[in-house]
Amino acid sequence: PFEPLYFERGLTLDSRIEGGIRVSGSPRHLRQVLSILLDNAMKYAPEGSTVEGSLTRQGSSALLTAANPAPPMSREECQSLFRRFYRSDPARSGGGYGLGLPIARGIVTDHGGKIWADSRDGSVTLTVQLPLK
């Protein structure tokens, strides 16, 4: 359902999904986390770029990632992304209220998982780690 939205914004969504991954929890809430990650990546990716999404298995965990090209962010900025009302770039408006990632963090925590952001090599990656079923 995200591909048309990405196309309209001049973006490409490149996804890699490993089969057979199952986690316990609320399908509605876990879909909401996925939606928040992909929406966030779409908002901050420059026009003409590619957002990379993946769902992979790592040991006893499932890793869900969304990565988009972005200027470098400090470790503190990456951690601040999950604070309510935080905006990494105050000049950008119309992108929401700064609540999506804190909501995602709450859902992920309630499901026994972790969520974090990394900035390296010209890209910001949001990662969700959830225990496998």
XYZ file of C-alpha atoms in Angstrom:
133
model
C 0.000 0.000 0.000
C 2.979 2.376 0.356
C 4.347 2.080 -3.180
C 1.821 4.529 -4.742
C 2.575 7.107 -2.034
C 6.299 6.731 -2.627
C 5.794 7.024 -6.396
C 3.763 10.221 -5.959
C 6.668 11.733 -4.014
C 9.267 10.666 -6.571
C 10.701 7.951 -4.314
C 11.418 4.269 -4.712
C 10.664 1.710 -1.995
C 13.048 -1.240 -2.110
C 11.970 -4.016 0.261
C 13.596 -7.274 1.278
C 11.420 -9.640 3.300
C 12.666 -12.953 4.617
C 9.892 -15.540 4.703
C 8.631 -17.500 7.686
C 9.201 -14.829 10.325
C 6.567 -14.779 13.053
C 6.328 -12.655 16.178
C 3.726 -12.602 18.946
C 1.531 -9.606 19.485
C -1.205 -7.418 18.157
C -1.256 -7.489 14.342
C -2.961 -4.079 14.289
C -0.312 -2.476 16.492
C 2.596 -4.138 14.698
C 1.205 -2.910 11.357
C 1.039 0.548 12.917
C 4.771 0.342 13.754
C 5.558 -0.655 10.163
C 3.426 2.198 8.877
C 5.148 4.718 11.165
C 8.633 3.593 10.064
C 7.822 3.702 6.348
C 5.948 6.998 6.666
C 8.843 8.568 8.563
C 11.376 7.384 5.976
C 9.178 8.717 3.168
C 8.829 12.156 4.813
C 12.562 12.689 5.207
C 13.943 11.042 2.065
C 14.986 13.494 -0.650
C 13.004 13.379 -3.894
C 14.382 10.833 -6.355
C 15.951 8.666 -3.654
C 15.347 5.092 -2.542
C 14.039 4.012 0.855
C 15.159 0.534 1.860
C 12.978 -1.629 4.071
C 13.721 -5.096 5.358
C 12.422 -7.818 7.612
C 15.072 -10.371 8.539
C 15.832 -12.956 11.177
C 18.816 -12.452 13.481
C 19.243 -15.207 16.029
C 16.065 -15.364 18.121
C 14.848 -11.964 16.927
C 13.099 -10.412 13.973
C 14.642 -7.159 12.677
C 12.473 -4.656 10.842
C 14.361 -1.731 9.286
C 13.574 1.366 7.262
C 16.517 3.371 5.890
C 16.475 6.620 3.960
C 19.187 8.954 2.673
C 19.669 11.820 5.124
C 22.283 14.243 6.403
C 24.375 12.862 9.269
C 22.811 12.918 12.732
C 24.618 12.722 16.054
C 24.009 9.862 18.456
C 22.074 12.267 20.692
C 19.857 13.351 17.770
C 19.158 9.700 16.916
C 18.085 9.036 20.503
C 15.966 12.215 20.561
C 13.891 11.009 17.595
C 11.856 8.938 20.057
C 10.959 11.910 22.315
C 7.456 13.312 21.914
C 7.232 16.419 19.723
C 10.930 16.246 18.762
C 11.850 17.428 15.256
C 15.341 16.805 13.930
C 14.977 19.695 11.488
C 12.814 22.543 12.854
C 12.730 24.162 9.396
C 10.645 21.279 8.061
C 6.969 21.774 8.698
C 3.869 19.877 7.732
C 5.486 16.543 8.497
C 3.341 15.738 11.499
C 3.512 16.418 15.201
C 6.540 14.414 16.279
C 4.446 11.639 17.816
C 4.904 8.724 15.407
C 8.236 7.389 16.618
C 7.354 7.740 20.323
C 4.134 5.809 19.626
C 6.146 3.153 17.768
C 8.557 2.936 20.717
C 5.650 2.346 23.110
C 4.184 -0.414 20.930
C 7.552 -2.092 20.425
C 8.334 -1.942 24.163
C 4.900 -3.411 24.962
C 5.774 -6.307 22.617
C 9.065 -7.022 24.419
C 11.216 -5.416 21.740
C 13.594 -2.544 21.149
C 13.676 0.313 18.645
C 16.563 2.591 17.740
C 17.974 4.873 15.057
C 21.448 4.905 13.490
C 23.010 7.469 11.210
C 25.938 6.473 9.006
C 27.135 6.610 5.434
C 24.566 9.264 4.453
C 21.606 7.267 5.691
C 19.345 7.125 8.746
C 18.112 3.658 9.652
C 15.274 2.936 12.066
C 15.431 -0.594 13.457
C 12.869 -2.599 15.406
C 13.955 -5.795 17.136
C 11.216 -8.169 18.298
C 11.457 -11.683 19.781
C 10.507 -14.472 17.389
C 7.435 -16.546 18.160
